[in-house]
PDB file of C-alpha atoms in Angstrom:
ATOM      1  CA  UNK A  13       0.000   0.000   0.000  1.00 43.00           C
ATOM      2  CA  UNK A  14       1.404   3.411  -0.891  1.00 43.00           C
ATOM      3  CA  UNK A  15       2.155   5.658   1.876  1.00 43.00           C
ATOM      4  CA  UNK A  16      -0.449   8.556   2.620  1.00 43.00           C
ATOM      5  CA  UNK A  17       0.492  12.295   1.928  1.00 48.00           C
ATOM      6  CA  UNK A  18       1.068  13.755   5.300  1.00 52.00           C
ATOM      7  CA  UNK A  19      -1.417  15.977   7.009  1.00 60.00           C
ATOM      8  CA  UNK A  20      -0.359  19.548   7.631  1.00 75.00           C
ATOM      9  CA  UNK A  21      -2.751  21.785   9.815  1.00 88.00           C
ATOM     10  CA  UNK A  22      -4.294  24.619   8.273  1.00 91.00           C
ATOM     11  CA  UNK A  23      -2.029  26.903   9.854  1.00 90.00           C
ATOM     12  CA  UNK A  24       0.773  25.200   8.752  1.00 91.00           C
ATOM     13  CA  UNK A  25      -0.066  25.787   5.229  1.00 92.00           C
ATOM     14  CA  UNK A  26      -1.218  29.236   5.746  1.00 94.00           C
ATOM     15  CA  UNK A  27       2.571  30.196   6.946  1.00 92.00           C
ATOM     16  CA  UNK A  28       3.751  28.234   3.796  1.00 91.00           C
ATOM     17  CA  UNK A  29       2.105  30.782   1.873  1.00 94.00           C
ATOM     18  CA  UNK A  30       3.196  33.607   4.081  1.00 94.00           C
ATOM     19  CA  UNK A  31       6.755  32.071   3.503  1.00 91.00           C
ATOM     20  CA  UNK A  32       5.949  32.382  -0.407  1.00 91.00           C
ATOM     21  CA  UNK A  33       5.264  36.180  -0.219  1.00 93.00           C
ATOM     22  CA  UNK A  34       8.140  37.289   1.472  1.00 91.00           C
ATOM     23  CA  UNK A  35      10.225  35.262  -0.541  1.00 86.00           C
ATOM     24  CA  UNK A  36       8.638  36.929  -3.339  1.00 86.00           C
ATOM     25  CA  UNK A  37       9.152  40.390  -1.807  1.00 85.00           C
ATOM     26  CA  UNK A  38       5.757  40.871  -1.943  1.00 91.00           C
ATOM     27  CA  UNK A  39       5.951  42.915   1.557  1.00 91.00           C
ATOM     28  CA  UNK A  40       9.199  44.139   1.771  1.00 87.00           C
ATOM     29  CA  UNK A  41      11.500  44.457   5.074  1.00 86.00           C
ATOM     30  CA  UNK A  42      10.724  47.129   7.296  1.00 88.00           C
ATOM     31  CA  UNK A  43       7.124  47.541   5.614  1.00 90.00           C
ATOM     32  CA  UNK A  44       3.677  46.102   7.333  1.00 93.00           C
ATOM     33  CA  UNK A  45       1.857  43.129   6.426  1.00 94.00           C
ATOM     34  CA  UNK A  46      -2.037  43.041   5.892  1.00 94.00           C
ATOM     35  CA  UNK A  47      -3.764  42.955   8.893  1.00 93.00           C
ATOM     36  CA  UNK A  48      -4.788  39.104  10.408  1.00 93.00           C
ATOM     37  CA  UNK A  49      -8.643  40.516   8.820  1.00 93.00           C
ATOM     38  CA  UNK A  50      -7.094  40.668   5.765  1.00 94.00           C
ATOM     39  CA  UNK A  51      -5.261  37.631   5.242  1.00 95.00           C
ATOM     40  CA  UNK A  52      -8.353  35.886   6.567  1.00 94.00           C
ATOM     41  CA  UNK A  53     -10.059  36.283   3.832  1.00 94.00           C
ATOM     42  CA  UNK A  54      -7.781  36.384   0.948  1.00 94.00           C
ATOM     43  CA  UNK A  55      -7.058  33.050   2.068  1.00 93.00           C
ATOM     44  CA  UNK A  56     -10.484  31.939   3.263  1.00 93.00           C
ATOM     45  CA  UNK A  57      -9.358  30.735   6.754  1.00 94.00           C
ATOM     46  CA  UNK A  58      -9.726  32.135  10.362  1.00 94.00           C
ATOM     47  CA  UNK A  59      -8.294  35.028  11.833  1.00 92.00           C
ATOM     48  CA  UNK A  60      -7.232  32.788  14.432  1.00 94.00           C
ATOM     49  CA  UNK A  61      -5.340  30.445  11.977  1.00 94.00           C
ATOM     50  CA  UNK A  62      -4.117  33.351  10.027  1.00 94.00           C
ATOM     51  CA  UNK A  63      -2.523  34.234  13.711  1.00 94.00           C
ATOM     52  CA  UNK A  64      -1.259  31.014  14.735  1.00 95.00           C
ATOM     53  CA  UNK A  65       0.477  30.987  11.710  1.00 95.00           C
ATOM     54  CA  UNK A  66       1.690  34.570  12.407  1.00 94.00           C
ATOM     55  CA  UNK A  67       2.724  33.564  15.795  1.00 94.00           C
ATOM     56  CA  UNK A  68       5.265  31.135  14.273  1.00 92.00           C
ATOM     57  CA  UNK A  69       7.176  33.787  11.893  1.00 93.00           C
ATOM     58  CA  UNK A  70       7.167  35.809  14.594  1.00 91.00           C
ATOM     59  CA  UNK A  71       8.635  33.391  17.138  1.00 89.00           C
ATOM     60  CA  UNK A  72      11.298  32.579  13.634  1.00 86.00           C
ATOM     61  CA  UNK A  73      11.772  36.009  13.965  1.00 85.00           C
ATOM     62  CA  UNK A  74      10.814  36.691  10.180  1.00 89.00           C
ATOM     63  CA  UNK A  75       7.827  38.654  11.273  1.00 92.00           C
ATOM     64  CA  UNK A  76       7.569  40.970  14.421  1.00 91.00           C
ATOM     65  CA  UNK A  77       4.600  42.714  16.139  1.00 92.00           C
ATOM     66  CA  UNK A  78       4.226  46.353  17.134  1.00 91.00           C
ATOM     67  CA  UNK A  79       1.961  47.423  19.983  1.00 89.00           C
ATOM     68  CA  UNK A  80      -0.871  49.689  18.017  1.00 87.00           C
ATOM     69  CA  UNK A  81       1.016  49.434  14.686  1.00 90.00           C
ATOM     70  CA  UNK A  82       0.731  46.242  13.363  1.00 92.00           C
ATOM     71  CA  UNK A  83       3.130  43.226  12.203  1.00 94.00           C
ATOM     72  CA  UNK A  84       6.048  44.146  10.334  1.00 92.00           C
ATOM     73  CA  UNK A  85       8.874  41.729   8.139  1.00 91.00           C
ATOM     74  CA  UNK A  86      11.962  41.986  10.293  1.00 88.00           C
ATOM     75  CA  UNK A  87      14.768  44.150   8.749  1.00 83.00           C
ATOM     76  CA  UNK A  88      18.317  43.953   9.041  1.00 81.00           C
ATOM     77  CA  UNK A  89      18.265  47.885   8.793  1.00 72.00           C
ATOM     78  CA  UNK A  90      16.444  47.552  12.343  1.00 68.00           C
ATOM     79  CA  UNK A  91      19.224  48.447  14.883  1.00 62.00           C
ATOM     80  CA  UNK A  92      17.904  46.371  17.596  1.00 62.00           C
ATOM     81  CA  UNK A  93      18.940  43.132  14.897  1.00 59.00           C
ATOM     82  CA  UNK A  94      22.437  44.492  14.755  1.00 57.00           C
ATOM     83  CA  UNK A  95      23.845  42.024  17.649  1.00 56.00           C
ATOM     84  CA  UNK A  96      21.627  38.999  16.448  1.00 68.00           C
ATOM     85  CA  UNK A  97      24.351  37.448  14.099  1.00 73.00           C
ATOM     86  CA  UNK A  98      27.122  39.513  15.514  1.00 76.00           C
ATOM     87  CA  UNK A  99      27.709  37.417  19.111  1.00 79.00           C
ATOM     88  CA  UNK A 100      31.011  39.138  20.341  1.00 85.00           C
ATOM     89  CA  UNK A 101      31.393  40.878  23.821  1.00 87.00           C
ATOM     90  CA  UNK A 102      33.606  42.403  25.975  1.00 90.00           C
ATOM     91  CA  UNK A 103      34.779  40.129  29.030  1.00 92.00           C
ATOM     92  CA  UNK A 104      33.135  42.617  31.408  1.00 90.00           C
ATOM     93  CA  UNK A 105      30.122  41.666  29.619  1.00 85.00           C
ATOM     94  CA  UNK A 106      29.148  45.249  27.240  1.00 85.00           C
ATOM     95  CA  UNK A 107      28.189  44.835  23.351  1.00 84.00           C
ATOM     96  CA  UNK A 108      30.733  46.975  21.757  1.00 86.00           C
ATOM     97  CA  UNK A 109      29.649  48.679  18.555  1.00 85.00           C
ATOM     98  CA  UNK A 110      31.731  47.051  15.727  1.00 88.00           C
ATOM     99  CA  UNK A 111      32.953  48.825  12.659  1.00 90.00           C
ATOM    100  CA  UNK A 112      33.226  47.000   9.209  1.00 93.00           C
ATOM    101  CA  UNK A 113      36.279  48.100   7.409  1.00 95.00           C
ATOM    102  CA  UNK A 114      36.472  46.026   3.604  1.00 96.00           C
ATOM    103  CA  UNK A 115      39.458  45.110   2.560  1.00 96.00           C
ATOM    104  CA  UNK A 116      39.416  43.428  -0.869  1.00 96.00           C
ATOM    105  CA  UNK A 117      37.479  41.638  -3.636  1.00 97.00           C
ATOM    106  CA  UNK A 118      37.210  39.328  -6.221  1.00 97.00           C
ATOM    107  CA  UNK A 119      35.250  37.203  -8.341  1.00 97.00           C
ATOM    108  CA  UNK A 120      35.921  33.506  -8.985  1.00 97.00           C
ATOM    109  CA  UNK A 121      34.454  30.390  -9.840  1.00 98.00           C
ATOM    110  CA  UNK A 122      33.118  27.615  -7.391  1.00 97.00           C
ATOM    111  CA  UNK A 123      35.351  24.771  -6.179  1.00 97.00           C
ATOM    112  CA  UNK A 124      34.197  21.763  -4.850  1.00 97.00           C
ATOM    113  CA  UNK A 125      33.628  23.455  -1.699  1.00 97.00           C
ATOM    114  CA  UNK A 126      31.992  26.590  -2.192  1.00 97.00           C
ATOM    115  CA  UNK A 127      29.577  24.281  -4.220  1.00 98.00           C
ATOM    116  CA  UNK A 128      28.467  21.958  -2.072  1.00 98.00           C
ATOM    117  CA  UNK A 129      27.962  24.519   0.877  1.00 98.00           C
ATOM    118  CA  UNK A 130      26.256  27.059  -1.073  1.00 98.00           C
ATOM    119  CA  UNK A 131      24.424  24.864  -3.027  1.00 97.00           C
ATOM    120  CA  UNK A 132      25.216  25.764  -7.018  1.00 97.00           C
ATOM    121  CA  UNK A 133      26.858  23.888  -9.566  1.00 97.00           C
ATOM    122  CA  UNK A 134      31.077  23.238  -9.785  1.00 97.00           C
ATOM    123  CA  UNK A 135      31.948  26.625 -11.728  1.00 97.00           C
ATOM    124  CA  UNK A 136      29.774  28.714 -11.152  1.00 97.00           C
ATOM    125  CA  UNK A 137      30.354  32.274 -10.576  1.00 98.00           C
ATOM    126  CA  UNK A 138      30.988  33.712  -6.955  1.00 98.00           C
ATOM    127  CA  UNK A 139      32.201  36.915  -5.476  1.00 98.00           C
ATOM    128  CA  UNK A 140      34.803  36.962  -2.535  1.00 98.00           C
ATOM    129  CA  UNK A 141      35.507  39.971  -0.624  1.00 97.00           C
ATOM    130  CA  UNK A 142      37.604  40.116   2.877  1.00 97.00           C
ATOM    131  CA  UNK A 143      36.758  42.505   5.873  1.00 97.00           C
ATOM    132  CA  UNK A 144      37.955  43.631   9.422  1.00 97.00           C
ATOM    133  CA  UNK A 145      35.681  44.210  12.333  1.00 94.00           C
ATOM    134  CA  UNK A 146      37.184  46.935  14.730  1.00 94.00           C
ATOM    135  CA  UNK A 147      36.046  47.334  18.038  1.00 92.00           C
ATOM    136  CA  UNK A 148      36.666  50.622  19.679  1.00 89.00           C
ATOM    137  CA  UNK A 149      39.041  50.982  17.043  1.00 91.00           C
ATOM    138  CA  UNK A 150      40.971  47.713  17.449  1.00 93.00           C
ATOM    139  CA  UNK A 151      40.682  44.813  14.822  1.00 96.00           C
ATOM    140  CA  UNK A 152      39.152  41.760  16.180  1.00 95.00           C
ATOM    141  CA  UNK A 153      37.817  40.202  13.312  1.00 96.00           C
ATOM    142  CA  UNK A 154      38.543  39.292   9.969  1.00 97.00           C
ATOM    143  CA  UNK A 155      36.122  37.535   7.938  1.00 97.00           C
ATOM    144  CA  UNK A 156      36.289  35.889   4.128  1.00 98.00           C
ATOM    145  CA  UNK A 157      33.137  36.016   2.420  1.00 98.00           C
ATOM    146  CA  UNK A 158      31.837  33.737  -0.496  1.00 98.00           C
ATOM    147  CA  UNK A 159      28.694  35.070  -2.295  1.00 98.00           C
ATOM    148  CA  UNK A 160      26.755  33.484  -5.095  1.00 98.00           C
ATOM    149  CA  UNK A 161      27.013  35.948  -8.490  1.00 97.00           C
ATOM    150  CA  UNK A 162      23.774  35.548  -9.780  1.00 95.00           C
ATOM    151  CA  UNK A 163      22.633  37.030  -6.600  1.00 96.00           C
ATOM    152  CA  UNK A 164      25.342  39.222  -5.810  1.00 97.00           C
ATOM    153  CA  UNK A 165      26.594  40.052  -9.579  1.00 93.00           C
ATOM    154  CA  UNK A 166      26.848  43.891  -9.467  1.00 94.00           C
ATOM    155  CA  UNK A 167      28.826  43.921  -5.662  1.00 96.00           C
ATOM    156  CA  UNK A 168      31.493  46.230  -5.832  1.00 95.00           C
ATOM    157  CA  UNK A 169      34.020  46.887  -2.994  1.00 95.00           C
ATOM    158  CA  UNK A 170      33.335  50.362  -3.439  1.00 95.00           C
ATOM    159  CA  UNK A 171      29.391  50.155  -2.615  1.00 95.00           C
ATOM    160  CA  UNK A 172      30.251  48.020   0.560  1.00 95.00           C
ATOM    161  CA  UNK A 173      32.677  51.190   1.651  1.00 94.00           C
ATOM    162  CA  UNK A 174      29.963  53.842   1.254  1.00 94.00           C
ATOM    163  CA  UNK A 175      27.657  51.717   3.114  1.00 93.00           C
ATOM    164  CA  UNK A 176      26.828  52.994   6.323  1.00 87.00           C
ATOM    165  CA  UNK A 177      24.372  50.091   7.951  1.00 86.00           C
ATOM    166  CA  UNK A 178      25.545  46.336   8.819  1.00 89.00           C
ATOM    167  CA  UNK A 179      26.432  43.957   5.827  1.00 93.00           C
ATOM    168  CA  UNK A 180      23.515  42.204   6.227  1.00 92.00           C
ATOM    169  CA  UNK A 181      21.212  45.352   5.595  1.00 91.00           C
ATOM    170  CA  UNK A 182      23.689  46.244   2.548  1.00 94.00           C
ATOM    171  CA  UNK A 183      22.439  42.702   1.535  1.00 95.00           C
ATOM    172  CA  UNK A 184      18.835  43.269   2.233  1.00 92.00           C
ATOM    173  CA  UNK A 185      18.617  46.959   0.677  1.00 91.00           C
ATOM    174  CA  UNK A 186      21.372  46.299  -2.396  1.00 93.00           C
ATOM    175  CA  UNK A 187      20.593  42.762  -3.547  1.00 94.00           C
ATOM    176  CA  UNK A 188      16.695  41.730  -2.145  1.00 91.00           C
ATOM    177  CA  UNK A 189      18.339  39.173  -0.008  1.00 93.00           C
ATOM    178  CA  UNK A 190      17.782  38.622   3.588  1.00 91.00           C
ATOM    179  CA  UNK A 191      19.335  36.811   5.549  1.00 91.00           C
ATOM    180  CA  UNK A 192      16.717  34.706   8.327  1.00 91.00           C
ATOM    181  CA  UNK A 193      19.386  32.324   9.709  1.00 91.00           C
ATOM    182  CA  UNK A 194      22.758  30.908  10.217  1.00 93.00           C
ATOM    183  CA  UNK A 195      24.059  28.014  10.978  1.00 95.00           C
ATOM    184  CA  UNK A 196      27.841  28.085  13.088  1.00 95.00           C
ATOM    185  CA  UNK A 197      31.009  25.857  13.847  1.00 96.00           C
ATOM    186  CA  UNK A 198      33.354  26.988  15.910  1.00 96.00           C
ATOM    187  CA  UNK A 199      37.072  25.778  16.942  1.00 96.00           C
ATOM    188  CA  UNK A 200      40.526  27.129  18.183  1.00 96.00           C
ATOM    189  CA  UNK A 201      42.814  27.781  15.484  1.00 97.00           C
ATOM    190  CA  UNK A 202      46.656  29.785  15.294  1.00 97.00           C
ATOM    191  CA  UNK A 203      47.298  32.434  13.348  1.00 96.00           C
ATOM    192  CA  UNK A 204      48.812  32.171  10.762  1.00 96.00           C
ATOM    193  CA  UNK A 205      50.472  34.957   9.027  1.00 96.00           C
ATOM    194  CA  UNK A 206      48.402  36.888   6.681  1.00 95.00           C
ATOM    195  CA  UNK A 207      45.632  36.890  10.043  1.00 97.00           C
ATOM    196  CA  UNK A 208      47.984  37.746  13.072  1.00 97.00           C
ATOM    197  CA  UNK A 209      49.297  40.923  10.510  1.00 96.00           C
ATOM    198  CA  UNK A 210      45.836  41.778   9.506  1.00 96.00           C
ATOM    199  CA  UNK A 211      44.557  41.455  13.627  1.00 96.00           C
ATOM    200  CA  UNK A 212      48.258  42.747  15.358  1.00 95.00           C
ATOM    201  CA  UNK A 213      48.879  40.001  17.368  1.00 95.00           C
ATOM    202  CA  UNK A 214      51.207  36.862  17.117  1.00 95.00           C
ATOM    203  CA  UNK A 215      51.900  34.373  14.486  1.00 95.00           C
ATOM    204  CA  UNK A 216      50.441  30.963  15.856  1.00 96.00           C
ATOM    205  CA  UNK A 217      48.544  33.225  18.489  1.00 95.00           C
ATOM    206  CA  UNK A 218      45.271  31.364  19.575  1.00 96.00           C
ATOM    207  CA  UNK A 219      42.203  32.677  17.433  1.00 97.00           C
ATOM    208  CA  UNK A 220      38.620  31.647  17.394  1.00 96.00           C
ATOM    209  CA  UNK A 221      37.600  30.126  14.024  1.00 97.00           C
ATOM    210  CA  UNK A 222      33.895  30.190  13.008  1.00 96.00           C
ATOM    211  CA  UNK A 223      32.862  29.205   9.798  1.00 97.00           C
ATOM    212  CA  UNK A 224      29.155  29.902   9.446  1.00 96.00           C
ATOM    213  CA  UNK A 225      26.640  29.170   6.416  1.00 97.00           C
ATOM    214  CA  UNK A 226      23.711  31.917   6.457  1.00 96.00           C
ATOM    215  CA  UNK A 227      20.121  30.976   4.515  1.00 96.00           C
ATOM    216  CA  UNK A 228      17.326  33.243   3.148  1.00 94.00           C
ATOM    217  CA  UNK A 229      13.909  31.733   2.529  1.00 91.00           C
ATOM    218  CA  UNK A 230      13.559  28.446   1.302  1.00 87.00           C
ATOM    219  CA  UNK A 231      16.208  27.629   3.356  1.00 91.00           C
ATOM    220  CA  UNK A 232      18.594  28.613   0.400  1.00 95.00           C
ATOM    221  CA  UNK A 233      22.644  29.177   1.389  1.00 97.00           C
ATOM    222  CA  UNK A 234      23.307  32.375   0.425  1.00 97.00           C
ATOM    223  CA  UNK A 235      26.770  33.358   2.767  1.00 98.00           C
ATOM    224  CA  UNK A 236      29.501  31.013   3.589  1.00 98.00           C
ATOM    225  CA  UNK A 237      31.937  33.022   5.773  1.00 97.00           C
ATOM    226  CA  UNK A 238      35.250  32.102   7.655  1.00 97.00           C
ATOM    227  CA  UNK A 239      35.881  34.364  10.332  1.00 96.00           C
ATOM    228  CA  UNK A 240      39.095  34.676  12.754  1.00 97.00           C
ATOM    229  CA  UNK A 241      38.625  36.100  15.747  1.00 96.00           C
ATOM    230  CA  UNK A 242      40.937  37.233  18.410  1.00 95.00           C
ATOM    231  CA  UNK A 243      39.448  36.958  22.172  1.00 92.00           C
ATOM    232  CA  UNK A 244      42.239  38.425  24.359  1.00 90.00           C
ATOM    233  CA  UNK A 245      39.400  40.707  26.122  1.00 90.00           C
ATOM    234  CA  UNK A 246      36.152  39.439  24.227  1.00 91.00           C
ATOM    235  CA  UNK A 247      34.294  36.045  24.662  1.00 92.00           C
ATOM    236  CA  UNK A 248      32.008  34.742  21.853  1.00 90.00           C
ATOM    237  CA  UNK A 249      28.190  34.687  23.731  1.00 87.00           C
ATOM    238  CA  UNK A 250      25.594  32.716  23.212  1.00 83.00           C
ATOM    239  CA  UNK A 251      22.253  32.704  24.999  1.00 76.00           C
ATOM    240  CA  UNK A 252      20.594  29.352  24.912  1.00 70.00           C
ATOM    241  CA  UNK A 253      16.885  29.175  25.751  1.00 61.00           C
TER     242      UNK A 253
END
């Protein structure tokens, strides 16, 4: 006997096609979404299904509610999403603001690596760019960044520079693409060369590595980074609930 389709509860299907609209950009980040009324009945349902499925995005943090407003698609533009992917702090336990200084870029094709993490074919054509993170005017970070061209084809180094929000807004407001959530592995690593001039400390000083791969919707890979961070006075946090 063949195996039944599984059953997915209304609400379930009634995020999938909340999912499909922001992917399609059909409400932008930043901007409100129709009111639970509304989606009721454009898609026929509930206004308490429409907000179960609401609740969900918002608990993803794709969607987020404002008292007397409305519900809004998270933006990266949205300071208060600034420390959400960024997880250094000082020992004595402040977020420090951190400045992104670029430092070069180039375009290349995918090796068997970059393909099978971001999820395109052997060859195909990525961009590459390198950047410090100073805190308080000290470089902690520095970060290699692979990018798929078809969705990055017109980054230029010099764009990144002028930029004056996080990289991931540049993302958002340049290219359409937001980033929704990352996946990390970190380990100790020395510095080599290249990193210990770049950060001012030792060769073969102890750095943290973390290598993260960041998805938009669809759960498509869209960022593979490798970052090298130097913890003298900063701890990498992580709150686990």
């Amino acid at each position: 006997m063949a195996p039944s389709p599984a059953f997915s509860p209304l609400y379930r299907q009634i995020k999938a096609l909340l999912l499909k609209s922001l992917e399609a950009r059909e409400w932008r980040p930043g901007e409100a979404i129709p009111s639970e009324q509304e989606l009721a009945a454009r898609f026929g349902v509930s206004q308490g299904t429409v907000r179960k499925a609401i609740d969900e995005l918002v608990a993803e943090n794709l969607l987020v509610r404002k008292q007397g407003k409305g519900t809004f698609v998270v933006s990266h533009s949205d300071p208060r999403q600034f420390y959400r992917f960024l997880r250094l702090r000082r020992d004595d336990g402040e977020w420090v603001q951190a400045t992104s200084v670029p430092i070069d870029c180039w375009r290349a094709k995918a090796g068997q690596e970059a393909s099978r993490i971001l999820q395109i074919p052997l060859g195909s054509p990525i961009v590459i760019f390198r950047r410090v993170l100073r805190f308080a005017q000290k470089p902690l970070v520095l970060d290699e960044i692979y990018l798929p061209g078809d969705l990055f084809a017109a980054f230029s180094l010099d764009a990144l520079k002028e930029w004056r929000g996080s990289l991931y807004s540049f993302f958002e407001n340049r290219f359409g693409v937001r980033m929704v959530r990352a996946e990390e592995r970190l380990k100790a690593v020395a510095a080599d060369r290249v990193t210990a001039e770049v950060l001012g400390v030792g060769e073969r000083s102890p750095l943290l590595f973390v290598e993260r791969v960041t998805y938009t919707y669809n759960n498509r890979p869209v960022e593979w980074r490798k970052g090298f961070y130097a913890t003298e006075s900063y701890h990498y946090y992580n709150e686990l609930t």
